[in-house]
Coordinates of C-alpha atoms (C1' of nucleotides) in Angstrom, one line a residue:
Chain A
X60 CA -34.2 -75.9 -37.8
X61 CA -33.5 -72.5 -36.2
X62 CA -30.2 -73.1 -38.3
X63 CA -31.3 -73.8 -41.3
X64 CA -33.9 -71.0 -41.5
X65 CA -30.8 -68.2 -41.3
X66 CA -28.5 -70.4 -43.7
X67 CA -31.3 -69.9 -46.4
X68 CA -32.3 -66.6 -46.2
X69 CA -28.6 -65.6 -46.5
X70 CA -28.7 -63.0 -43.6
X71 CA -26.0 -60.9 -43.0
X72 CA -26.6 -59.9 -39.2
X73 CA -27.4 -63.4 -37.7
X74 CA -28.8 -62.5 -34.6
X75 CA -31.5 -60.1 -36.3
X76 CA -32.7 -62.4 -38.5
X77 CA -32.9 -64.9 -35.8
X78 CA -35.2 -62.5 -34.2
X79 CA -37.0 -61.7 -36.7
X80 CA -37.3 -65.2 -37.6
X81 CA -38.7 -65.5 -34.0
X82 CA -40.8 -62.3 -34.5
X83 CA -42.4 -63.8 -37.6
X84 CA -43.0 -67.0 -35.9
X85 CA -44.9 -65.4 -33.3
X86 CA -46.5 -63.3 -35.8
X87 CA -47.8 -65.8 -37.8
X88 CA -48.7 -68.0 -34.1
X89 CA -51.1 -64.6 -33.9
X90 CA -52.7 -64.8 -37.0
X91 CA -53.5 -68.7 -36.6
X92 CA -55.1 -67.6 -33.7
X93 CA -57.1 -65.1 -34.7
X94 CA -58.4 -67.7 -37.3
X95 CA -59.8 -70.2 -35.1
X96 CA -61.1 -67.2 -33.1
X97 CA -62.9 -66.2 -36.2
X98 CA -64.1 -69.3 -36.9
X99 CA -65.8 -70.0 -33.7
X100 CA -67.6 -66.9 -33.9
X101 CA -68.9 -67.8 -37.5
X102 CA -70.0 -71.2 -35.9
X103 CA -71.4 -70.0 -32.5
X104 CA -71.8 -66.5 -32.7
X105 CA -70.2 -63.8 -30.6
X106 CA -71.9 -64.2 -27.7
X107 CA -71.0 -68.1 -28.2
X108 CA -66.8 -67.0 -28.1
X109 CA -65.1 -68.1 -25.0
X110 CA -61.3 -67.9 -24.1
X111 CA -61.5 -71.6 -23.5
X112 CA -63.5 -72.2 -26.3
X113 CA -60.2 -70.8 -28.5
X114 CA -57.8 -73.0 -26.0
X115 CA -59.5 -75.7 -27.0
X116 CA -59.5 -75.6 -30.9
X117 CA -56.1 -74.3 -31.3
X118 CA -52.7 -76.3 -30.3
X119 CA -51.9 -73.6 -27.1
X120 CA -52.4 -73.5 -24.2
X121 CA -54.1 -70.7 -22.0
X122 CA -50.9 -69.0 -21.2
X123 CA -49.6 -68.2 -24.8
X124 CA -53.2 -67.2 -25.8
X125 CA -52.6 -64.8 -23.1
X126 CA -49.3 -64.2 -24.0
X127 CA -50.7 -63.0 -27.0
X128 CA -53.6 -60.8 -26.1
X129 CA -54.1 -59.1 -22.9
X130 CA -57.6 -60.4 -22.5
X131 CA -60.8 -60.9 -24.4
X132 CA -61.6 -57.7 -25.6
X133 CA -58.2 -57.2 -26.7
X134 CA -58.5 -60.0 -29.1
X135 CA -61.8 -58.4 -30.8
X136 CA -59.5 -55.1 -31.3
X137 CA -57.2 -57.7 -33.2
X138 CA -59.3 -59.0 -35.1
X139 CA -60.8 -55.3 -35.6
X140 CA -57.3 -54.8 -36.8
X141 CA -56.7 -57.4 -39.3
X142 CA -60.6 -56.3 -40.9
X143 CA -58.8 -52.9 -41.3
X144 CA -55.9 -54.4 -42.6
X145 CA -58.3 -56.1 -45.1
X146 CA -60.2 -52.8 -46.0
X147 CA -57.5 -51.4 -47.0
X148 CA -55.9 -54.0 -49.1
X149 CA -59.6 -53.5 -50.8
X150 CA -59.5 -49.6 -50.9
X151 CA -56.2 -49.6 -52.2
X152 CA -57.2 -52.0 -55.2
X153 CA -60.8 -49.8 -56.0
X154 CA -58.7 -46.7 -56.6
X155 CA -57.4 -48.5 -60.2
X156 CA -60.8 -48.2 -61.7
X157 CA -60.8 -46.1 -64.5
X158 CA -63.3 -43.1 -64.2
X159 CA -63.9 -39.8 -62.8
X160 CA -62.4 -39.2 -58.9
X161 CA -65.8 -39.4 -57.8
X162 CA -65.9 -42.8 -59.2
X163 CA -62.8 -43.5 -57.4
X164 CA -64.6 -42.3 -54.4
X165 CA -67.7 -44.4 -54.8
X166 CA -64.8 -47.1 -55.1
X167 CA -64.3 -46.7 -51.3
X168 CA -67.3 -46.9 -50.6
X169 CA -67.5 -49.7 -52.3
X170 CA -64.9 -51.4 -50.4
X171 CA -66.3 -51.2 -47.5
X172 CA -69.5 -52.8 -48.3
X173 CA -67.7 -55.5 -50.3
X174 CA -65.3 -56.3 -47.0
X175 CA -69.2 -56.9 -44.6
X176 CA -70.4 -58.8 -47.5
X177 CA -67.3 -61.1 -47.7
X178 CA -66.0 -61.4 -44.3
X179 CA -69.2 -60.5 -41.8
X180 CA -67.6 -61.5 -38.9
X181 CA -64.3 -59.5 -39.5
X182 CA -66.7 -56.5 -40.3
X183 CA -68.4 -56.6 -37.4
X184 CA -65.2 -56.8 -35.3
X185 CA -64.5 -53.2 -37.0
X186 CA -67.8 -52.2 -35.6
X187 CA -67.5 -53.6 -32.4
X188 CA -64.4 -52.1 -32.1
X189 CA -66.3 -48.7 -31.5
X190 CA -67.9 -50.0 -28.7
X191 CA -67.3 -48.6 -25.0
X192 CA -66.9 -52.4 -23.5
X193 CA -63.9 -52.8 -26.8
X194 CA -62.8 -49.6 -26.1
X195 CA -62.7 -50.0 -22.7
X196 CA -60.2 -53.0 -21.6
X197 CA -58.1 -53.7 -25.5
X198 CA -54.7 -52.7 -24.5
X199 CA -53.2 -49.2 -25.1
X200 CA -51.0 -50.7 -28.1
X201 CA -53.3 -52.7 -29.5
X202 CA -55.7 -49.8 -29.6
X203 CA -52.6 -47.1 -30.6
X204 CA -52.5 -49.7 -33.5
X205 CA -55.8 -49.1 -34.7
X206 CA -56.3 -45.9 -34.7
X207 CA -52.7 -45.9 -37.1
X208 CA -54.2 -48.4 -39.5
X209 CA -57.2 -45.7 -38.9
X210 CA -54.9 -42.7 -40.4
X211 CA -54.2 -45.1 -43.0
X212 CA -57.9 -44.7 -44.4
X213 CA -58.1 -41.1 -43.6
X214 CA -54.9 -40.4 -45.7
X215 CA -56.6 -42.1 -48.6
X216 CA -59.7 -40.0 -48.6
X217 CA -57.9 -36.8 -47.9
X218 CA -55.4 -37.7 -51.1
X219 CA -58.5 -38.4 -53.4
X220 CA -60.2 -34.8 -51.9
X221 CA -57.6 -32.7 -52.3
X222 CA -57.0 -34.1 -55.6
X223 CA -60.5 -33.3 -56.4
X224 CA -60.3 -29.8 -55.4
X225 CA -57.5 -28.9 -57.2
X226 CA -58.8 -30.8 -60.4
X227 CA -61.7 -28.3 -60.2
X228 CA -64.3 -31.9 -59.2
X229 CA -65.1 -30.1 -56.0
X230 CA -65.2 -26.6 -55.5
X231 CA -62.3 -24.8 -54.5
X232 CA -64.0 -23.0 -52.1
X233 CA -64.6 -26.2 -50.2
X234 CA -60.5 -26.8 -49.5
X235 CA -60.8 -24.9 -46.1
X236 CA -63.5 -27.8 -45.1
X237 CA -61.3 -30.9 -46.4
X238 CA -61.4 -32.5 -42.8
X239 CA -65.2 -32.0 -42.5
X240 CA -65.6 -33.7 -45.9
X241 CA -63.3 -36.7 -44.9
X242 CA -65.7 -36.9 -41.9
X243 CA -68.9 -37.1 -43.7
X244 CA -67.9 -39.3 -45.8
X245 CA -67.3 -41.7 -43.3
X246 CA -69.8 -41.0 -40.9
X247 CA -72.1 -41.9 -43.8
X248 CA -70.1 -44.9 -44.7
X249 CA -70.6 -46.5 -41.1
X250 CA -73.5 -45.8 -40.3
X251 CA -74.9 -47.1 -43.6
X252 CA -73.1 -50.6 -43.7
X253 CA -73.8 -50.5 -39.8
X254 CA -77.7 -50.1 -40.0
X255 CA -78.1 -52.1 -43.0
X256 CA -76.9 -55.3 -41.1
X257 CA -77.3 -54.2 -37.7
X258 CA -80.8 -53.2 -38.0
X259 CA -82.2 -55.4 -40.8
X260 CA -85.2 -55.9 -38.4
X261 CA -86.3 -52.3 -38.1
X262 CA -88.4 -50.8 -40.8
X263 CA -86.9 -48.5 -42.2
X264 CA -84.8 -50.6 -43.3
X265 CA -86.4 -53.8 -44.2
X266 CA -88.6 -51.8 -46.6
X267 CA -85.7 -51.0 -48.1
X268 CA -84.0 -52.2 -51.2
X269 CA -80.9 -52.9 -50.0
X270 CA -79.1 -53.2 -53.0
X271 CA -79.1 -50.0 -53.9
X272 CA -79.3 -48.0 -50.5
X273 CA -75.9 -47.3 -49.6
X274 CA -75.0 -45.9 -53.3
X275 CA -78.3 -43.6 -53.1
X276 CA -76.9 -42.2 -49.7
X277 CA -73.2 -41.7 -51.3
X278 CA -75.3 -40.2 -54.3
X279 CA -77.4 -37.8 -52.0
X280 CA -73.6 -37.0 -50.2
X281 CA -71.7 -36.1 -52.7
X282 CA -74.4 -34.1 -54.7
X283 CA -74.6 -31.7 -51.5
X284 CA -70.5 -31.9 -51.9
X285 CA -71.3 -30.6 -54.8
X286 CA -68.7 -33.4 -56.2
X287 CA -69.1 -32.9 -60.2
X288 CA -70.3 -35.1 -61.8
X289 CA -73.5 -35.0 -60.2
X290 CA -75.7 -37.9 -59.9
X291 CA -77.8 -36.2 -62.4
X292 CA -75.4 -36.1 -65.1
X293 CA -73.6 -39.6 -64.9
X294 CA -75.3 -43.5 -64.3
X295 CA -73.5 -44.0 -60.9
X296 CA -75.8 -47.5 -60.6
X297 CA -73.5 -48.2 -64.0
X298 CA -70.5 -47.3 -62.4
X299 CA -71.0 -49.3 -59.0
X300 CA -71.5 -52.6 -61.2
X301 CA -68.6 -51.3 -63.1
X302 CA -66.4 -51.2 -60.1
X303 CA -67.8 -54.4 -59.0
X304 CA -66.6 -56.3 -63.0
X305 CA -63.2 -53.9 -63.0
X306 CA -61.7 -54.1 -59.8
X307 CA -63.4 -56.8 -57.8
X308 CA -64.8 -59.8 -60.0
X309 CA -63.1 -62.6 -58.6
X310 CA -64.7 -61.5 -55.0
X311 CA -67.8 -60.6 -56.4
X312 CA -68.6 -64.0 -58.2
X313 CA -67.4 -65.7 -55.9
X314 CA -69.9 -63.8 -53.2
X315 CA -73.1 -64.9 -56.0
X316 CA -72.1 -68.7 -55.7
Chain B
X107 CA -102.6 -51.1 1.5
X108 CA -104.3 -53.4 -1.8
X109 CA -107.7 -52.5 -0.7
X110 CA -107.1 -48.5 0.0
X111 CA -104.7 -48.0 -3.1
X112 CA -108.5 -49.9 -5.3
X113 CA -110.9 -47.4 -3.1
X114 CA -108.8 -44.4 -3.9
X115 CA -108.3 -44.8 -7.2
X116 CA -112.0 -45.4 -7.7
X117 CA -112.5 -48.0 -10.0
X118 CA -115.0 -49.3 -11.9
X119 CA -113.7 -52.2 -12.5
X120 CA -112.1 -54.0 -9.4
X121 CA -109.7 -57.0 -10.9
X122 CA -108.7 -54.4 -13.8
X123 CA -107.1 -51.8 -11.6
X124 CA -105.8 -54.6 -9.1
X125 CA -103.6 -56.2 -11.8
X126 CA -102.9 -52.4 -13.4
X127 CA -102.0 -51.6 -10.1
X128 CA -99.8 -54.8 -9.8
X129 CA -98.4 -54.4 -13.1
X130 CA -97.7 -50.8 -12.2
X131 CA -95.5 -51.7 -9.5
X132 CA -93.2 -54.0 -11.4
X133 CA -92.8 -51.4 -13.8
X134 CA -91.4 -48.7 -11.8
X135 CA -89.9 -51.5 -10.0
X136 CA -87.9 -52.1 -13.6
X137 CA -87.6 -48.4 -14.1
X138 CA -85.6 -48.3 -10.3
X139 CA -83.3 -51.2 -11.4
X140 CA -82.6 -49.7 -14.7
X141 CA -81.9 -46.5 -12.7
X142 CA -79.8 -48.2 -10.5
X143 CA -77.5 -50.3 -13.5
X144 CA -77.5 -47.0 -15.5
X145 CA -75.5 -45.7 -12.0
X146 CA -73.3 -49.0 -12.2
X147 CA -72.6 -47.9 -15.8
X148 CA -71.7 -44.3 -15.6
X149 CA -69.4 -44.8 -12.5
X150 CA -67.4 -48.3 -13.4
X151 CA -68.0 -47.9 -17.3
X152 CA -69.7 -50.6 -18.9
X153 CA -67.2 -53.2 -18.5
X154 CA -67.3 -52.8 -15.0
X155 CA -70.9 -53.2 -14.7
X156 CA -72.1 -56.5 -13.4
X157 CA -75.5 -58.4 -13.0
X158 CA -73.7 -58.7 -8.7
X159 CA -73.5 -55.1 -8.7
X160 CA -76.7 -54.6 -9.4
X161 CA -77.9 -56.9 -6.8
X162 CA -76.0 -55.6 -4.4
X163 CA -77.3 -52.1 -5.1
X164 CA -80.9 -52.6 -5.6
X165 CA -83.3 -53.6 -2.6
X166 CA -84.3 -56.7 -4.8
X167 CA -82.7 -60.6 -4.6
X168 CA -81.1 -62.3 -7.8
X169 CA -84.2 -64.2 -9.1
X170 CA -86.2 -60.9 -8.7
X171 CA -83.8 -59.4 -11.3
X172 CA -83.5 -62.2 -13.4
X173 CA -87.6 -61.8 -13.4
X174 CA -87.1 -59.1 -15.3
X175 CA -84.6 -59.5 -17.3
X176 CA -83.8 -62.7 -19.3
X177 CA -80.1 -61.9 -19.4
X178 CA -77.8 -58.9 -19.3
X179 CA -78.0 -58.4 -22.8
X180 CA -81.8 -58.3 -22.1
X181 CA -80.9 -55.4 -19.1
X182 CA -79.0 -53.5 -21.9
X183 CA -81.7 -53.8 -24.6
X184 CA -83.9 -53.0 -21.8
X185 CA -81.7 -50.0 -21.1
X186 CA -81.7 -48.8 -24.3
X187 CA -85.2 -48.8 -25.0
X188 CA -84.8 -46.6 -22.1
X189 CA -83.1 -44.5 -23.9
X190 CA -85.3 -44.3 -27.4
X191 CA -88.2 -43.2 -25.2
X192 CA -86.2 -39.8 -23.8
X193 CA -85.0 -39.7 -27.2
X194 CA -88.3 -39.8 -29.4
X195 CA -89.7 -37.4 -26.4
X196 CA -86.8 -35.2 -27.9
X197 CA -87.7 -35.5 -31.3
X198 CA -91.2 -34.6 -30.8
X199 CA -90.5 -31.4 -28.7
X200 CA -87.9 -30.2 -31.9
X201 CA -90.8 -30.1 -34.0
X202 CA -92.1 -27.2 -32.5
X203 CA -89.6 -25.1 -33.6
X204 CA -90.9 -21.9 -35.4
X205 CA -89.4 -22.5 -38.6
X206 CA -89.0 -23.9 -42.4
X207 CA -89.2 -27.7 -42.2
X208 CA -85.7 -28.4 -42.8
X209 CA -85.4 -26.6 -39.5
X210 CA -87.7 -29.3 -38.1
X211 CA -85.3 -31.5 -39.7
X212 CA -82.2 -30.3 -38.0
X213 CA -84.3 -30.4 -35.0
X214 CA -84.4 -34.0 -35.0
X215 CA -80.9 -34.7 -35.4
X216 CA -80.3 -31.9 -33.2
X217 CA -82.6 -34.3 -31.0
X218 CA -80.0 -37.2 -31.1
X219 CA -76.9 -35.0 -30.6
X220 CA -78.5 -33.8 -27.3
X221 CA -79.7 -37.0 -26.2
X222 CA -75.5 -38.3 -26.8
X223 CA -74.9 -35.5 -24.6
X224 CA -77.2 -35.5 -21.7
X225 CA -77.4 -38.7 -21.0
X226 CA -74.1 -40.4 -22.7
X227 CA -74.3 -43.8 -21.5
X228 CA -78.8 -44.0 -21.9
X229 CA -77.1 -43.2 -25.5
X230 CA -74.3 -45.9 -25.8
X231 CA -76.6 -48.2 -25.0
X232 CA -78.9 -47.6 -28.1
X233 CA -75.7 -47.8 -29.7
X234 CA -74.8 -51.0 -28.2
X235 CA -78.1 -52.4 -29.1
X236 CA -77.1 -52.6 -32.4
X237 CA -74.4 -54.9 -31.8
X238 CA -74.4 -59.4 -32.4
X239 CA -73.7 -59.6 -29.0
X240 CA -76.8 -57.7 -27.6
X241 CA -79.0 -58.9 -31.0
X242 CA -78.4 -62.7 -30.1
X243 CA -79.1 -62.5 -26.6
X244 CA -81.6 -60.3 -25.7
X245 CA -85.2 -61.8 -25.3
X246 CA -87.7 -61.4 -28.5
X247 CA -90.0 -59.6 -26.6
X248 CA -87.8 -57.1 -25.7
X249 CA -86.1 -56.9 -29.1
X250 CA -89.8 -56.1 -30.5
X251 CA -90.8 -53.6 -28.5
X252 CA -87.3 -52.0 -29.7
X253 CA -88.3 -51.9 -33.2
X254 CA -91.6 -50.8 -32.6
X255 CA -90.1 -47.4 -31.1
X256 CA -87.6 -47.1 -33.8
X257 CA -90.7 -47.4 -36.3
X258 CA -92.0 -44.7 -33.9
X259 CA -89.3 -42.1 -34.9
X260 CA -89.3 -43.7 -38.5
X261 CA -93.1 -42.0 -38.6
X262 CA -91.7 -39.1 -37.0
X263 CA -89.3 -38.6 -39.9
X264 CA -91.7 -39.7 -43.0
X265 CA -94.4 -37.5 -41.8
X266 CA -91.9 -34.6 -42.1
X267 CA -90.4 -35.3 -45.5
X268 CA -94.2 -36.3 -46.7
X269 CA -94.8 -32.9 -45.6
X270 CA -91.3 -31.2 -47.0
X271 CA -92.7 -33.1 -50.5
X272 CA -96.2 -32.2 -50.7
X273 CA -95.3 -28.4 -49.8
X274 CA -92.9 -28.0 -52.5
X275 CA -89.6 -28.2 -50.0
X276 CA -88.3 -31.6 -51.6
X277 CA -88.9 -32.0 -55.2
X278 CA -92.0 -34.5 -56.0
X279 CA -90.0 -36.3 -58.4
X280 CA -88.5 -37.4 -54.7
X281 CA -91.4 -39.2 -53.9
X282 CA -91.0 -42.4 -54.9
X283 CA -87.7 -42.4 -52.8
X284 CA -89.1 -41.3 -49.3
X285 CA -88.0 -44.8 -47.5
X286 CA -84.5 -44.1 -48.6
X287 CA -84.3 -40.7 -47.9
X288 CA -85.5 -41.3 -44.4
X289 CA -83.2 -44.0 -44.4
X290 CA -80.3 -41.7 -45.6
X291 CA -81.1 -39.2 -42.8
X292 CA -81.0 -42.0 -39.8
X293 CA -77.7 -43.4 -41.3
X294 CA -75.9 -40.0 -41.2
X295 CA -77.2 -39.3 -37.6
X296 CA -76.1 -42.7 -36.3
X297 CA -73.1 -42.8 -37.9
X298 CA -71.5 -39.2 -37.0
X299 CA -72.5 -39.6 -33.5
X300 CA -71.5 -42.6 -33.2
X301 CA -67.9 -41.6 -34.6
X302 CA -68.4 -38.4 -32.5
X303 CA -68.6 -40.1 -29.4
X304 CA -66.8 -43.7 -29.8
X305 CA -64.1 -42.5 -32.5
X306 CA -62.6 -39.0 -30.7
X307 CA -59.2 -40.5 -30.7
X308 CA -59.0 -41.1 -34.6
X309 CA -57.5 -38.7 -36.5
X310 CA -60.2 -38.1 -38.5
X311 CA -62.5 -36.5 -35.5
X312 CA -59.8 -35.1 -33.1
X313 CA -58.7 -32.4 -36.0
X314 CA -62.1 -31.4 -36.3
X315 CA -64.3 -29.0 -35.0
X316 CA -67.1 -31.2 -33.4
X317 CA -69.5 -28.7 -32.6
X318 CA -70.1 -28.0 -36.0
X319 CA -69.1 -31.4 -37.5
X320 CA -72.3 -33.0 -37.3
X321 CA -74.5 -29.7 -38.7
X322 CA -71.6 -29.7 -41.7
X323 CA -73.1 -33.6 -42.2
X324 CA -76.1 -32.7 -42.4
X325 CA -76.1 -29.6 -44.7
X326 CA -74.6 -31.7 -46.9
X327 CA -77.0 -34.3 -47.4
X328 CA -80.2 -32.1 -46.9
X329 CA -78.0 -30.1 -49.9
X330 CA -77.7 -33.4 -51.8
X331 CA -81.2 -34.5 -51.6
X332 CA -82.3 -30.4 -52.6
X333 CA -84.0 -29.7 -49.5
X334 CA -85.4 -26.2 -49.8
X335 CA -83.7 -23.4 -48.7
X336 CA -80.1 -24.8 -49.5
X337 CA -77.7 -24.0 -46.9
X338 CA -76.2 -21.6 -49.4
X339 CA -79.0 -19.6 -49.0
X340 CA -79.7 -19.5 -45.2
X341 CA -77.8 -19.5 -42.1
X342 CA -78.3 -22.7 -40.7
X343 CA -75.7 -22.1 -37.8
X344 CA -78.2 -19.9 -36.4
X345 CA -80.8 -22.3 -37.0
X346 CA -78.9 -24.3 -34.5
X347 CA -78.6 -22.4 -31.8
X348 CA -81.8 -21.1 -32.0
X349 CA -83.5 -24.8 -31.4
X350 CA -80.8 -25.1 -28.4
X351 CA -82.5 -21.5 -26.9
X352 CA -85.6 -22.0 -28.1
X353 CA -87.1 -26.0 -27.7
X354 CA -84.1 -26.9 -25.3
X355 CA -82.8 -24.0 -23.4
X356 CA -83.2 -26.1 -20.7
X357 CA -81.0 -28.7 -21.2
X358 CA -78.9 -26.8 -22.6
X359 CA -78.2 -24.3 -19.7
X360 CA -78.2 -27.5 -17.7
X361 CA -75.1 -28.5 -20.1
X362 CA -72.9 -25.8 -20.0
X363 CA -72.9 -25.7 -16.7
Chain C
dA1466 C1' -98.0 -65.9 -7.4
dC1467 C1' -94.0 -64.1 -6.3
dC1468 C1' -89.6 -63.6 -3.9
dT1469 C1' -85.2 -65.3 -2.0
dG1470 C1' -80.3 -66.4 -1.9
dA1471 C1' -77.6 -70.6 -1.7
dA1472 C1' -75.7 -73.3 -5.1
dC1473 C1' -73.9 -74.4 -9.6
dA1474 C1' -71.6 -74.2 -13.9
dC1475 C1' -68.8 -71.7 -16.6
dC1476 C1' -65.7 -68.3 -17.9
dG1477 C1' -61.7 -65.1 -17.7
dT1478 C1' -57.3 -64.7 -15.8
dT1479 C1' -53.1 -65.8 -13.2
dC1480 C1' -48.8 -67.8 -11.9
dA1481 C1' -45.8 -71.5 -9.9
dA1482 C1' -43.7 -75.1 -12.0
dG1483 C1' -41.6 -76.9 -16.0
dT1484 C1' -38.7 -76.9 -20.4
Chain D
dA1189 C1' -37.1 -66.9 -22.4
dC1190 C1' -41.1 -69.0 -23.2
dC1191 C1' -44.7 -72.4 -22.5
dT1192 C1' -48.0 -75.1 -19.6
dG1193 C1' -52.4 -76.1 -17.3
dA1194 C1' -54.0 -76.5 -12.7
dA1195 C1' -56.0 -73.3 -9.7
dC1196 C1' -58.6 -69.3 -8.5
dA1197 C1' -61.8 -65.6 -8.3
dC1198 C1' -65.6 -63.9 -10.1
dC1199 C1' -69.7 -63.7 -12.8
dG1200 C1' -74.1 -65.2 -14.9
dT1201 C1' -77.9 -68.0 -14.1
dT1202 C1' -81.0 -71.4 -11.9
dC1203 C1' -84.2 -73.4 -8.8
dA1204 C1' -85.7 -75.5 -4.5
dA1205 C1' -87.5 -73.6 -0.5
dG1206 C1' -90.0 -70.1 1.5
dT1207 C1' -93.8 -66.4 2.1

DNA sequence: ACCTGAACACCGTTCAAGT
DNA sequence: ACCTGAACACCGTTCAAGT
């Protein structure tokens, strides 16, 4: 088998591709794991998720689970990872919409909500991720990992701001402050899609209409940017939906099923 | 010692002040072992706190512990309500800064900012409150009384931007968004701290300037929603330190040192 | 009515033995 | 070189016995 996996990818360097054949084997071993892991958590919650629990529904044993991730918490920072991974795919796609780059920007945004709307679980791993008891015991790499896939995002943003800037969207005067600006927007990001799930319970947010919270944050945000167009001058509720049809129907519909 | 402690505390009405004085006891009696897991916490982290520890550090037996709290979970719900207390103790203090009420308003974020920093770990676990594995575990009645204090400082912030409305501050035509505004304000707070504190390693917060990152947050969404005087048009940095020297010198002095 | 701590069940983690 | 699962240590939780 190992044979006739080099054969047909026609490798020049045999031994690479051997390991790399090994690599992606492992790899993909990984990924099957972090599925059933997943799963059980969707089923029985995250307090339900055991070790043995994930033993037990995949075809491993307790070693190569081990093997694999250095202990429990190490496994929520992988499947942190593989939400960010996810995100970005999603960010990456919202910057196609056709519109202003504060349209693009709400695009992000959009991505974000989109990824705790489709994949909860994989969301809240991102969130968790954040948390001292993650933070804590993951390993170094795994943690060295995200905070790459975490510079991933950031170069996103800071491409779309600077681009602003110099288009004239944002004041110029603002380019010393491009780091701050990156920061807001994020800090507004998470704590928004945090609170609005985390805290449905509390008032001030089940009085809410949740719909159309997190774009009247963005709105309030990027008005005090000063971001042109204003809020005032351009139907951003239009553009959300528009973003939503353009760039992400398939996910969409299939979220209103 | 049941007889003197009803005879010096005069009472009217006997079996009242027996069972206050009862209840009274178990409550400090929670405050001590909250004291004593918040110690647990700061010194092994919050991994390496365990419900054993805590046993063996406390004067009190297992199934004393476990009368008070239904779980650990419970213990860090309980622990974070803790912490909402000191923080809407804070938050009421800020408001007597001398001052335009978007000062007051920076006085209550200022509020949350100091509570992250005095007491880091009273603060994580308000953060970690808002996490599934807390949320499913901790006991109803303990998750209640959470959400009653958060609709505490919910009050704390409508009554101001009622206030910032009716005096001309915010624009009326605001009014019919005052739930999302509040709700816009306690989403930027938790998410910058949050990222502040649990995100320092990302890129995105270790290039900034963090003493100023959260008061650049805020500008810009009290900008965005038009809170009178823009930051354009006062010096809010100084508005910053002056709540620090004059509602919190205190704790402040207490910090630097 | 409340406290105690031994006892239990379960969970996370390891590592000697196997292939 | 990697996989296995029995074994271990520890942790969370309970509850019969005690005051």
């Amino acid at each position: 088998m190992t044979f006739k996996q080099s054969t047909t990818e026609k490798s020049t360097c045999f031994i690479h591709k051997l390991l790399s054949n090994r690599e992606q084997k492992i790899a993909n071993r990984e990924l099957e794991l972090l599925n059933v892991a997943e799963k059980i958590m969707i089923h029985e919650g995250f307090s339900g998720f055991t070790m043995d629990k994930l033993v037990a529904d995949c075809n491993y044993s307790k070693g190569t689970v081990y093997n694999h991730f250095a202990n429990k918490e190490d496994l929520f920072c992988a499947l942190s990872i593989e939400g960010m991974r996810f995100l970005i795919s999603l960010m990456q796609r919202s910057l196609n919409i056709q519109g202003t780059l504060r349209e693009k920007c709400l695009g992000l945004f959009y991505s974000q909500r989109l990824h705790s709307q489709i994949h909860p679980t994989s969301f809240l791993c991102v969130l968790m991720a954040k948390t001292p008891a993650v933070l804590e015991r993951a390993s170094k790499a795994r943690l060295e990992h995200q905070i790459i896939l975490e510079q991933e995002t950031t170069a996103l943003v800071d491409k779309l701001l600077s681009t602003a800037i110099t288009s004239g969207d944002i004041n110029e005067n603002r380019k010393q402050h491009e780091e701050s600006l990156c920061f807001a927007l994020w800090s507004m990001s998470f704590g928004s899609n945090a609170l609005l799930i985390n805290a449905a319970e509390a008032k001030a947010v089940s009085r809410l209409d949740t719909n159309n919270a997190l774009l009247f944050n963005i709105n309030a945000l990027l008005d005090g940017i000063g971001w042109k167009p204003l809020s005032s001058e351009c139907d951003y509720q239009q553009s959300w939906l528009r973003i939503g049809n353009e760039v992400f129907s398939k996910e969409v519909s299939a979220l209103q099923e």
